[in-house]
Short mmCIF file of C-alpha atoms (C1' of nucleotides) in Angstrom, two decimals:
data_model
loop_
_atom_site.label_atom_id
_atom_site.label_comp_id
_atom_site.label_asym_id
_atom_site.label_seq_id
_atom_site.Cartn_x
_atom_site.Cartn_y
_atom_site.Cartn_z
CA MET A 65 0.00 0.00 0.00
CA ASP A 66 1.56 3.31 -1.05
CA THR A 67 1.10 6.71 0.52
CA LYS A 68 -1.70 7.55 -1.87
CA ALA A 69 -3.67 4.50 -0.82
CA LYS A 70 -3.03 5.28 2.82
CA ILE A 71 -4.37 8.78 2.33
CA ALA A 72 -7.49 7.29 0.79
CA VAL A 73 -8.00 5.20 3.91
CA LEU A 74 -7.43 8.17 6.18
CA GLU A 75 -9.97 10.28 4.34
CA ARG A 76 -12.64 7.82 5.36
CA ALA A 77 -11.47 7.67 8.97
CA LYS A 78 -13.47 9.67 11.49
CA LEU A 79 -10.30 11.16 12.93
CA PHE A 80 -8.88 12.39 9.62
CA GLY A 81 -11.88 12.98 7.37
CA GLY A 82 -12.04 16.55 6.07
CA LEU A 83 -8.59 17.57 7.26
CA ALA A 84 -6.10 19.51 5.15
CA ARG A 85 -3.97 17.73 2.56
CA ASP A 86 -0.69 18.28 4.43
CA VAL A 87 -1.96 16.76 7.66
CA LEU A 88 -3.13 13.66 5.82
CA ALA A 89 0.17 13.38 3.96
CA ALA A 90 2.25 13.76 7.12
CA SER A 91 0.10 11.18 8.91
CA ALA A 92 0.04 8.71 6.05
CA GLU A 93 3.77 8.85 5.52
CA SER A 94 4.60 7.71 9.02
CA ALA A 95 2.03 4.92 9.09
CA GLN A 96 3.01 1.27 8.95
CA ILE A 97 0.75 -1.47 7.64
CA LYS A 98 -0.39 -4.41 9.74
CA LEU A 99 -2.37 -7.42 8.63
CA ILE A 100 -4.13 -9.77 11.03
CA GLU A 101 -6.09 -12.90 10.34
CA LYS A 102 -9.64 -13.70 11.28
CA GLY A 103 -9.67 -15.05 14.82
CA SER A 104 -6.47 -13.44 16.05
CA VAL A 105 -6.18 -10.46 18.35
CA LEU A 106 -4.48 -7.13 17.67
CA PHE A 107 -3.35 -6.77 21.28
CA GLN A 108 -4.47 -7.90 24.70
CA GLN A 109 -6.45 -5.97 27.28
CA GLY A 110 -3.89 -4.88 29.89
CA ASP A 111 -0.96 -4.58 27.45
CA GLU A 112 1.00 -1.35 27.49
CA ALA A 113 -0.44 1.00 24.86
CA THR A 114 2.42 1.32 22.39
CA SER A 115 0.50 1.77 19.15
CA HIS A 116 -2.48 3.44 17.63
CA TYR A 117 -4.40 1.97 14.69
CA VAL A 118 -6.89 2.86 11.97
CA VAL A 119 -8.86 0.07 10.31
CA ALA A 120 -8.34 0.03 6.54
CA TRP A 121 -10.33 -3.11 5.71
CA GLY A 122 -12.03 -5.84 7.62
CA ARG A 123 -13.78 -5.97 10.95
CA LEU A 124 -12.90 -6.26 14.63
CA ARG A 125 -14.89 -7.00 17.75
CA LEU A 126 -13.82 -5.09 20.86
CA ASP A 127 -14.06 -7.31 23.96
CA GLN A 128 -13.67 -6.45 27.59
CA THR A 129 -13.14 -9.20 30.13
CA THR A 130 -14.16 -8.61 33.73
CA PRO A 131 -12.06 -9.68 36.71
CA ASP A 132 -14.49 -12.53 37.35
CA GLY A 133 -14.24 -13.86 33.83
CA LYS A 134 -17.37 -12.50 32.21
CA ASN A 135 -17.10 -10.89 28.82
CA VAL A 136 -18.65 -7.72 27.43
CA VAL A 137 -18.63 -6.80 23.74
CA LEU A 138 -18.08 -3.05 23.63
CA ARG A 139 -18.60 -2.69 19.86
CA PHE A 140 -17.71 -3.81 16.37
CA MET A 141 -15.25 -1.74 14.38
CA GLY A 142 -14.83 -1.43 10.63
CA PRO A 143 -12.99 0.66 8.01
CA GLY A 144 -12.21 4.15 9.27
CA ASP A 145 -12.54 3.28 12.94
CA LEU A 146 -9.80 4.04 15.45
CA VAL A 147 -8.31 1.37 17.69
CA GLY A 148 -6.31 1.99 20.83
CA SER A 149 -6.40 5.77 20.55
CA VAL A 150 -7.74 6.54 23.98
CA ALA A 151 -5.23 4.39 25.81
CA VAL A 152 -2.34 5.89 23.83
CA TRP A 153 -3.42 9.45 24.59
CA ARG A 154 -3.87 8.73 28.25
CA GLY A 155 -0.72 6.64 28.60
CA VAL A 156 -2.59 3.76 30.25
CA PRO A 157 -2.86 0.06 29.33
CA TYR A 158 -5.32 -0.94 26.63
CA PRO A 159 -8.68 -1.45 28.39
CA ALA A 160 -10.02 -4.05 25.96
CA THR A 161 -9.02 -6.67 23.40
CA PRO A 162 -9.77 -6.23 19.67
CA LEU A 163 -10.39 -9.55 17.93
CA ALA A 164 -10.51 -9.81 14.15
CA VAL A 165 -13.79 -11.36 13.00
CA GLU A 166 -12.57 -11.10 9.40
CA ASP A 167 -9.11 -10.81 7.90
CA THR A 168 -8.20 -7.23 8.65
CA ARG A 169 -5.70 -4.63 7.45
CA LEU A 170 -4.75 -1.64 9.59
CA LEU A 171 -2.54 1.43 9.58
CA VAL A 172 -0.26 1.67 12.62
CA TRP A 173 1.55 4.51 14.37
CA SER A 174 3.73 4.36 17.44
CA ALA A 175 2.36 6.16 20.48
CA ALA A 176 5.15 8.75 20.27
CA ARG A 177 4.55 9.46 16.58
CA MET A 178 0.83 9.88 17.21
CA MET A 179 1.45 12.36 20.00
CA ASP A 180 3.78 14.31 17.71
CA LEU A 181 1.19 14.50 14.98
CA MET A 182 -1.38 15.73 17.50
CA GLN A 183 0.94 18.41 18.86
CA CYS A 184 1.95 19.64 15.42
CA HIS A 185 -1.53 19.71 13.93
CA PRO A 186 -4.10 21.32 16.21
CA PRO A 187 -6.97 20.51 13.83
CA LEU A 188 -6.18 16.86 14.42
CA SER A 189 -6.58 17.17 18.17
CA MET A 190 -9.76 19.20 17.72
CA LYS A 191 -11.14 16.42 15.58
CA ALA A 192 -10.08 13.87 18.15
CA MET A 193 -12.00 15.65 20.86
CA VAL A 194 -15.15 15.83 18.81
CA MET A 195 -14.83 12.12 18.14
CA MET A 196 -14.27 11.20 21.74
CA GLY A 197 -17.23 13.32 22.67
CA GLY A 198 -19.31 11.27 20.29
CA ARG A 199 -18.14 8.11 21.92
CA ILE A 200 -19.03 9.48 25.35
CA GLU A 201 -22.57 10.20 24.24
CA GLU A 202 -22.87 6.79 22.67
CA LEU A 203 -21.76 5.14 25.89
CA GLN A 204 -24.14 7.25 27.96
CA GLU A 205 -26.98 6.20 25.72
CA ARG A 206 -26.01 2.59 26.14
CA ILE A 207 -25.92 2.88 29.92
CA GLN A 208 -29.36 4.39 29.81
CA GLN A 209 -30.50 1.45 27.69
CA VAL A 210 -29.06 -1.29 29.84
CA ALA A 211 -30.23 0.45 32.99
CA THR A 212 -33.84 1.13 32.03
CA GLN A 213 -34.99 -1.02 29.12
CA GLN A 214 -35.87 -4.63 29.08
CA VAL A 215 -33.98 -7.25 27.18
CA GLU A 216 -36.14 -7.45 24.07
CA ARG A 217 -35.80 -3.72 23.39
CA ARG A 218 -32.06 -3.79 23.96
CA ILE A 219 -31.56 -6.64 21.53
CA ALA A 220 -33.64 -4.87 18.88
CA ALA A 221 -31.73 -1.62 19.37
CA THR A 222 -28.40 -3.40 19.19
CA ILE A 223 -29.21 -5.19 15.96
CA LEU A 224 -30.41 -1.93 14.46
CA LYS A 225 -27.21 -0.16 15.52
CA ILE A 226 -25.03 -2.79 13.92
CA ALA A 227 -27.15 -2.73 10.78
CA GLY A 228 -26.95 1.06 10.70
CA GLN A 229 -23.17 0.97 10.87
CA SER A 230 -22.46 -1.94 8.55
CA GLY A 231 -25.67 -3.20 6.98
CA ARG A 232 -25.96 -3.80 3.22
CA LYS A 233 -29.19 -3.76 1.24
CA VAL A 234 -30.09 -7.13 -0.30
CA GLU A 235 -33.31 -8.39 -1.94
CA THR A 236 -34.84 -9.67 1.26
CA GLY A 237 -33.92 -6.67 3.41
CA VAL A 238 -30.80 -5.39 5.15
CA GLU A 239 -28.00 -7.84 5.75
CA ILE A 240 -25.24 -7.69 8.36
CA PRO A 241 -22.25 -8.77 6.27
CA PHE A 242 -20.22 -10.47 8.96
CA PRO A 243 -21.11 -13.20 11.46
CA VAL A 244 -22.72 -11.99 14.69
CA SER A 245 -23.37 -14.89 17.05
CA ARG A 246 -26.16 -15.07 19.65
CA GLN A 247 -23.36 -15.03 22.20
CA ASP A 248 -22.06 -11.75 20.74
CA LEU A 249 -25.48 -10.18 20.99
CA ALA A 250 -25.84 -11.44 24.54
CA GLU A 251 -22.54 -9.85 25.49
CA MET A 252 -23.53 -6.57 23.84
CA THR A 253 -26.89 -6.37 25.57
CA GLY A 254 -26.00 -7.78 28.95
CA THR A 255 -28.12 -10.90 28.78
CA THR A 256 -27.63 -14.60 28.13
CA LEU A 257 -27.14 -16.58 24.97
CA HIS A 258 -30.41 -18.40 25.71
CA THR A 259 -32.54 -15.31 25.98
CA VAL A 260 -31.12 -13.92 22.73
CA SER A 261 -31.75 -17.21 20.98
CA ARG A 262 -35.38 -17.34 22.13
CA THR A 263 -35.98 -13.73 21.17
CA LEU A 264 -34.46 -14.07 17.70
CA SER A 265 -36.37 -17.31 17.14
CA ALA A 266 -39.61 -15.49 17.83
CA TRP A 267 -38.67 -12.67 15.44
CA ILE A 268 -37.69 -15.13 12.74
CA ASP A 269 -41.06 -16.85 13.16
CA ASP A 270 -42.72 -13.45 12.73
CA GLY A 271 -40.73 -12.80 9.56
CA ILE A 272 -38.92 -9.83 11.04
CA LEU A 273 -35.53 -11.48 10.70
CA GLU A 274 -33.76 -14.16 8.73
CA GLY A 275 -30.73 -16.23 9.70
CA ARG A 276 -31.49 -19.35 11.72
CA ARG A 277 -28.48 -21.30 12.87
CA SER A 278 -25.64 -18.86 12.40
CA SER A 279 -25.09 -17.67 8.82
CA HIS A 280 -25.61 -13.93 8.43
CA LEU A 281 -28.48 -12.03 9.94
CA THR A 282 -30.85 -10.22 7.61
CA ILE A 283 -33.48 -7.76 8.77
CA CYS A 284 -36.58 -8.30 6.65
CA ARG A 285 -38.91 -5.84 8.36
CA PRO A 286 -36.74 -3.07 9.80
CA HIS A 287 -39.79 -1.01 10.64
CA ARG A 288 -41.14 -3.64 13.03
CA LEU A 289 -37.76 -3.87 14.71
CA VAL A 290 -37.69 -0.12 15.21
CA GLU A 291 -41.14 -0.33 16.78
CA ILE A 292 -39.89 -2.94 19.22
CA ALA A 293 -36.76 -0.91 19.97
CA ASP A 294 -38.66 2.20 20.99
CA GLN A 295 -42.00 0.94 22.16
CA ALA A 296 -43.17 2.81 25.26
CA MET B 227 -14.37 36.58 43.16
CA ASP B 228 -11.23 38.11 41.65
CA THR B 229 -8.89 36.64 39.07
CA LYS B 230 -6.62 35.26 41.76
CA ALA B 231 -9.49 33.33 43.34
CA LYS B 232 -10.56 32.08 39.92
CA ILE B 233 -7.07 30.80 39.27
CA ALA B 234 -7.17 28.95 42.57
CA VAL B 235 -10.37 27.23 41.45
CA LEU B 236 -8.91 26.35 38.07
CA GLU B 237 -5.81 24.80 39.62
CA ARG B 238 -8.02 22.21 41.26
CA ALA B 239 -10.00 21.55 38.08
CA LYS B 240 -9.10 18.41 36.15
CA LEU B 241 -8.92 20.35 32.91
CA PHE B 242 -6.55 23.06 34.15
CA GLY B 243 -4.55 21.44 36.94
CA GLY B 244 -0.80 21.56 36.31
CA LEU B 245 -1.00 23.91 33.33
CA ALA B 246 1.29 26.90 32.84
CA ARG B 247 0.61 30.17 34.64
CA ASP B 248 -0.28 32.08 31.47
CA VAL B 249 -2.91 29.59 30.38
CA LEU B 250 -4.59 29.76 33.76
CA ALA B 251 -4.49 33.55 33.77
CA ALA B 252 -5.92 33.82 30.26
CA SER B 253 -8.66 31.37 31.13
CA ALA B 254 -9.52 32.90 34.48
CA GLU B 255 -9.71 36.39 33.08
CA SER B 256 -12.44 35.55 30.62
CA ALA B 257 -14.52 33.55 33.08
CA GLN B 258 -17.80 34.83 34.47
CA ILE B 259 -19.26 33.74 37.79
CA LYS B 260 -22.62 32.04 38.15
CA LEU B 261 -24.46 31.14 41.31
CA ILE B 262 -27.36 28.70 41.42
CA GLU B 263 -29.50 27.61 44.32
CA LYS B 264 -30.10 24.11 45.63
CA GLY B 265 -32.90 22.55 43.63
CA SER B 266 -32.52 24.62 40.48
CA VAL B 267 -31.01 23.49 37.19
CA LEU B 268 -28.03 24.97 35.34
CA PHE B 269 -29.55 24.22 31.94
CA GLN B 270 -31.95 21.72 30.42
CA GLN B 271 -31.13 18.58 28.49
CA GLY B 272 -31.76 19.47 24.83
CA ASP B 273 -30.81 23.17 25.17
CA GLU B 274 -28.31 24.54 22.70
CA ALA B 275 -24.82 24.30 24.22
CA THR B 276 -23.84 27.96 24.63
CA SER B 277 -21.67 27.76 27.73
CA HIS B 278 -19.05 25.70 29.44
CA TYR B 279 -18.70 25.57 33.23
CA VAL B 280 -16.30 24.58 36.00
CA VAL B 281 -17.70 23.93 39.47
CA ALA B 282 -16.06 26.17 42.09
CA TRP B 283 -18.15 25.15 45.11
CA GLY B 284 -21.16 23.01 45.76
CA ARG B 285 -22.52 19.93 44.14
CA LEU B 286 -24.60 18.98 41.09
CA ARG B 287 -26.37 15.82 40.00
CA LEU B 288 -26.29 15.08 36.27
CA ASP B 289 -29.62 13.63 35.11
CA GLN B 290 -30.59 12.16 31.77
CA THR B 291 -34.26 11.69 30.93
CA THR B 292 -35.23 9.02 28.44
CA PRO B 293 -37.87 9.53 25.73
CA ASP B 294 -40.28 7.39 27.74
CA GLY B 295 -39.88 9.43 30.90
CA LYS B 296 -37.46 7.35 32.90
CA ASN B 297 -34.53 9.03 34.55
CA VAL B 298 -30.88 8.01 34.80
CA VAL B 299 -28.38 9.69 37.12
CA LEU B 300 -25.13 9.87 35.18
CA ARG B 301 -23.02 11.17 38.07
CA PHE B 302 -22.54 13.69 40.83
CA MET B 303 -20.19 16.60 40.22
CA GLY B 304 -18.25 18.72 42.70
CA PRO B 305 -15.50 21.34 42.83
CA GLY B 306 -13.13 21.10 39.87
CA ASP B 307 -15.52 19.15 37.67
CA LEU B 308 -16.42 20.29 34.16
CA VAL B 309 -20.01 20.77 33.06
CA GLY B 310 -21.21 21.00 29.49
CA SER B 311 -17.76 20.68 27.95
CA VAL B 312 -18.45 17.81 25.63
CA ALA B 313 -21.56 19.34 24.12
CA VAL B 314 -19.79 22.65 23.56
CA TRP B 315 -16.84 21.04 21.79
CA ARG B 316 -19.11 18.96 19.61
CA GLY B 317 -21.56 21.74 18.89
CA VAL B 318 -24.55 19.61 19.86
CA PRO B 319 -27.32 20.18 22.43
CA TYR B 320 -26.59 19.38 26.06
CA PRO B 321 -27.33 15.67 26.52
CA ALA B 322 -28.30 15.90 30.20
CA THR B 323 -29.57 18.25 32.90
CA PRO B 324 -27.36 19.31 35.84
CA LEU B 325 -29.38 19.93 39.02
CA ALA B 326 -27.85 21.64 42.05
CA VAL B 327 -28.19 19.46 45.14
CA GLU B 328 -26.50 22.21 47.17
CA ASP B 329 -26.09 25.94 46.55
CA THR B 330 -23.42 26.02 43.88
CA ARG B 331 -20.99 28.51 42.40
CA LEU B 332 -19.48 28.03 38.94
CA LEU B 333 -17.12 29.66 36.48
CA VAL B 334 -18.64 30.19 33.02
CA TRP B 335 -17.24 30.66 29.54
CA SER B 336 -19.10 31.14 26.29
CA ALA B 337 -18.71 28.33 23.79
CA ALA B 338 -16.77 30.62 21.44
CA ARG B 339 -14.36 31.76 24.15
CA MET B 340 -13.72 28.19 25.19
CA MET B 341 -12.93 27.16 21.63
CA ASP B 342 -10.51 30.12 21.35
CA LEU B 343 -8.70 29.10 24.50
CA MET B 344 -8.40 25.55 23.19
CA GLN B 345 -7.03 26.68 19.86
CA CYS B 346 -4.51 29.08 21.40
CA HIS B 347 -3.25 26.72 24.08
CA PRO B 348 -2.51 23.22 22.78
CA PRO B 349 -1.67 21.92 26.26
CA LEU B 350 -5.26 22.68 27.19
CA SER B 351 -6.66 20.52 24.42
CA MET B 352 -4.18 17.74 25.25
CA LYS B 353 -5.43 17.83 28.82
CA ALA B 354 -9.01 17.80 27.60
CA MET B 355 -8.39 14.65 25.59
CA VAL B 356 -6.82 12.85 28.51
CA MET B 357 -9.81 13.81 30.62
CA MET B 358 -12.36 12.69 28.08
CA GLY B 359 -10.47 9.44 27.75
CA GLY B 360 -10.85 8.95 31.47
CA ARG B 361 -14.56 9.51 31.19
CA ILE B 362 -14.79 6.98 28.38
CA GLU B 363 -13.13 4.34 30.51
CA GLU B 364 -15.35 5.15 33.43
CA LEU B 365 -18.44 4.76 31.29
CA GLN B 366 -17.19 1.49 29.82
CA GLU B 367 -16.64 0.17 33.31
CA ARG B 368 -20.13 1.17 34.26
CA ILE B 369 -21.64 -0.57 31.24
CA GLN B 370 -19.74 -3.68 32.18
CA GLN B 371 -21.17 -3.40 35.68
CA VAL B 372 -24.77 -2.88 34.72
CA ALA B 373 -24.52 -5.56 32.06
CA THR B 374 -22.93 -8.32 34.10
CA GLN B 375 -23.31 -7.74 37.83
CA GLN B 376 -26.32 -8.14 40.00
CA VAL B 377 -27.99 -5.34 41.81
CA GLU B 378 -26.39 -5.73 45.23
CA ARG B 379 -22.88 -5.47 43.80
CA ARG B 380 -23.79 -2.46 41.68
CA ILE B 381 -25.22 -0.60 44.63
CA ALA B 382 -22.14 -1.34 46.73
CA ALA B 383 -19.82 -0.21 43.94
CA THR B 384 -21.80 2.97 43.39
CA ILE B 385 -21.75 3.95 47.05
CA LEU B 386 -18.02 3.30 47.17
CA LYS B 387 -17.45 5.42 44.07
CA ILE B 388 -19.36 8.35 45.52
CA ALA B 389 -17.53 7.97 48.82
CA GLY B 390 -14.21 7.81 46.99
CA GLN B 391 -14.96 11.06 45.18
CA SER B 392 -16.54 13.05 47.97
CA GLY B 393 -16.42 11.10 51.23
CA ARG B 394 -15.16 12.67 54.45
CA LYS B 395 -13.75 10.80 57.41
CA VAL B 396 -15.82 11.07 60.60
CA GLU B 397 -15.66 9.14 63.88
CA THR B 398 -18.03 6.40 62.80
CA GLY B 399 -16.55 5.89 59.32
CA VAL B 400 -16.69 7.68 55.97
CA GLU B 401 -19.57 10.09 55.43
CA ILE B 402 -21.05 11.26 52.13
CA PRO B 403 -21.49 14.96 52.86
CA PHE B 404 -24.53 15.63 50.70
CA PRO B 405 -27.93 13.94 50.53
CA VAL B 406 -28.11 10.89 48.28
CA SER B 407 -31.63 9.46 48.20
CA ARG B 408 -32.52 5.81 47.62
CA GLN B 409 -34.13 7.03 44.41
CA ASP B 410 -30.81 8.57 43.32
CA LEU B 411 -29.00 5.31 43.95
CA ALA B 412 -31.71 3.44 42.06
CA GLU B 413 -31.26 5.73 39.07
CA MET B 414 -27.49 5.32 39.18
CA THR B 415 -27.59 1.54 39.33
CA GLY B 416 -30.53 0.85 37.06
CA THR B 417 -32.83 -0.61 39.64
CA THR B 418 -35.83 0.48 41.69
CA LEU B 419 -36.18 2.58 44.80
CA HIS B 420 -37.61 -0.47 46.56
CA THR B 421 -34.71 -2.76 45.88
CA VAL B 422 -32.22 -0.12 47.00
CA SER B 423 -34.18 0.46 50.18
CA ARG B 424 -34.28 -3.24 51.00
CA THR B 425 -30.57 -3.65 50.30
CA LEU B 426 -29.51 -0.65 52.38
CA SER B 427 -31.80 -1.75 55.21
CA ALA B 428 -30.01 -5.08 55.31
CA TRP B 429 -26.61 -3.39 55.33
CA ILE B 430 -27.65 -1.01 58.09
CA ASP B 431 -28.84 -4.01 60.13
CA ASP B 432 -25.41 -5.57 59.58
CA GLY B 433 -23.69 -2.40 60.75
CA ILE B 434 -22.04 -1.80 57.39
CA LEU B 435 -23.84 1.49 56.86
CA GLU B 436 -25.54 4.26 58.83
CA GLY B 437 -28.24 6.64 57.70
CA ARG B 438 -31.80 5.34 57.96
CA ARG B 439 -34.50 7.64 56.67
CA SER B 440 -32.59 10.09 54.55
CA SER B 441 -30.00 12.08 56.50
CA HIS B 442 -26.47 11.48 55.23
CA LEU B 443 -25.06 8.07 54.49
CA THR B 444 -22.04 6.94 56.46
CA ILE B 445 -20.03 3.85 55.62
CA CYS B 446 -19.04 2.18 58.89
CA ARG B 447 -17.33 -0.88 57.50
CA PRO B 448 -15.88 0.05 54.12
CA HIS B 449 -14.01 -3.19 53.87
CA ARG B 450 -17.22 -5.26 53.99
CA LEU B 451 -18.71 -3.06 51.27
CA VAL B 452 -15.66 -3.60 49.07
CA GLU B 453 -16.04 -7.34 49.58
CA ILE B 454 -19.64 -7.16 48.42
CA ALA B 455 -18.69 -4.96 45.45
CA ASP B 456 -16.15 -7.41 44.08
CA GLN B 457 -17.28 -10.76 45.33
CA ALA B 458 -16.94 -13.44 42.66
"C1'" DC C 250 -18.64 -41.13 9.75
"C1'" DG C 251 -18.03 -38.90 14.22
"C1'" DG C 252 -17.08 -35.02 16.96
"C1'" DC C 253 -17.68 -30.30 17.82
"C1'" DC C 254 -19.52 -25.80 18.11
"C1'" DG C 255 -23.18 -22.76 17.96
"C1'" DT C 256 -27.87 -22.97 18.54
"C1'" DT C 257 -32.62 -24.24 19.97
"C1'" DT C 258 -36.05 -25.30 23.22
"C1'" DG C 259 -38.36 -26.93 27.58
"C1'" DA C 260 -38.79 -26.78 32.64
"C1'" DA C 261 -37.49 -25.25 37.08
"C1'" DT C 262 -35.72 -21.54 39.68
"C1'" DT C 263 -34.62 -17.09 41.21
"C1'" DG C 264 -33.63 -12.12 41.58
"C1'" DT C 265 -36.00 -8.23 40.97
"C1'" DT C 266 -39.99 -5.61 40.09
"C1'" DT C 267 -44.61 -4.36 40.84
"C1'" DC C 268 -48.38 -3.57 43.71
"C1'" DA C 269 -50.05 -2.13 47.99
"C1'" DA C 270 -49.95 -0.42 52.46
"C1'" DG C 271 -48.00 1.71 56.34
"C1'" DC C 272 -44.35 4.25 58.58
"C1'" DT C 273 -41.63 8.41 60.41
"C1'" DA C 274 -39.39 12.56 60.22
"C1'" DT C 275 -40.08 17.27 58.82
"C1'" DG C 276 -42.43 21.23 57.94
"C1'" DT C 277 -46.84 24.20 57.75
"C1'" DG C 278 -50.69 26.68 58.96
"C1'" DG C 279 -54.25 27.24 62.24
"C1'" DC D 269 -48.01 24.05 70.10
"C1'" DC D 270 -50.59 20.78 68.04
"C1'" DA D 271 -53.17 18.64 64.04
"C1'" DC D 272 -52.25 17.93 59.35
"C1'" DA D 273 -50.07 17.26 55.11
"C1'" DT D 274 -46.08 15.82 52.72
"C1'" DA D 275 -41.94 13.58 51.03
"C1'" DG D 276 -39.05 9.95 51.45
"C1'" DC D 277 -38.53 5.55 53.17
"C1'" DT D 278 -39.73 0.70 54.67
"C1'" DT D 279 -41.71 -3.71 54.23
"C1'" DG D 280 -44.72 -7.66 52.84
"C1'" DA D 281 -46.83 -10.41 49.21
"C1'" DA D 282 -47.69 -11.51 44.51
"C1'" DA D 283 -46.21 -11.46 39.84
"C1'" DC D 284 -42.89 -11.70 36.39
"C1'" DA D 285 -38.94 -11.49 33.38
"C1'" DA D 286 -34.92 -13.55 32.70
"C1'" DT D 287 -31.52 -16.89 34.18
"C1'" DT D 288 -30.05 -21.40 35.10
"C1'" DC D 289 -30.15 -26.16 34.34
"C1'" DA D 290 -30.63 -29.74 31.11
"C1'" DA D 291 -31.00 -31.99 26.88
"C1'" DA D 292 -31.04 -32.35 22.13
"C1'" DC D 293 -30.47 -30.61 17.37
"C1'" DG D 294 -28.13 -29.32 12.99
"C1'" DG D 295 -24.41 -27.92 10.13
"C1'" DC D 296 -19.62 -28.35 9.24
"C1'" DC D 297 -14.86 -29.98 9.26
"C1'" DG D 298 -11.43 -33.30 9.71
#
DNA sequence: CGGCCGTTTGAATTGTTTCAAGCTATGTGG
DNA sequence: CCACATAGCTTGAAACAATTCAAACGGCCG
């Protein structure tokens, strides 16, 4: 991947999109490329934060393991998303583990290089703040969801969020183009595999969803799902 | 309050602490003072974000109301805490409502002035990013809690967090120096007033806590509460 | 073919909520 | 100074949503 291709990736990244040519060029030039295979992790929760990444292709699932062994899926990440940024900026260990759910290609910067870029290009740090603010609001919304809504609504909302971020239109509806297991959904909504399975089964029976027994989920009647997600 | 006093407040604020003299002076000079009474709100969730605040004295509770009328307490804020920052930087409406639970005094900047300060003083925006990163981790931890732990543990952890932020040592243990109702705790932990009441009653019977019927909560046996908070 | 992993589904169990009633400080107006 | 109202809290009993336990199914890979 040459600098031109790197710039193309950066333009789609939330952190870099819309920034001046010279900032992109400076950033792209100092980026390394890293490739990881489906099923392997980029780094481990608790590792020292030495690098900062931008996803070029592929998809990652961000997992957080609790001291007592339970797992929470924080989110899925795709092209343009940032990985490890917060830990690098704060100088603390990575708080979660990104696992590739597809073969994935990323741009990499060392922590020091990233800090340099930030210092030299104020628009970059402005952008970073806006982005982090967005993440804060997202997390606050999720807390509100887990704290006040019941399971069925949370599952519906979660599926819709994933579809909104990564869904593709197909003949039968909107498809999520990478595998999302019942276990994943359980760990995103704070419930159990069993409850998710039952709920999805009911929706599939109602024709709202397609995708029994793994494969890829397809939303056939998005409108119904929205109704479930924000029913009073 | 003169500029000197303002600087003293800023030095204790997370955003300004440890910054160079000239940054503090420039910031303090352009700050206005605002006083609000116990029970009144600083602004309303949904209002356009026109100002950014730092708490000088007093205490606020940050509330978020859901579309269907339920309420979530995001956190309590005291001296040195920032209010409204994220919304100002992002140029979006305030996502929550800060309510004074004591008479409170704040420093105020217009959104435009705040952005100027940020642009002119890179160390300020660096500090802001580190701070926002901290908030992101805090929120992720809370999601993990609400999603995986049962109510008793969440209540224990929440009381300990409040005590850690604002607790004062007294003869009988650690006291939370402002009123925290059972309803508040319920809205922080995603449960009901009734469950909180039952749980606290049990703890008071066990001598872990003091503070039946409102008044101020005092933790008599912090160690026991920690055990409950992180029991496997 | 056989084993495995993710899933489905039923039944029993439980933590938590909901419903309902009563309590106790605190404050207010007569 | 005493009824009276109020706000916040407590507590029991019933109802329920979701989890846990248990077993079996189906697709896929070696």
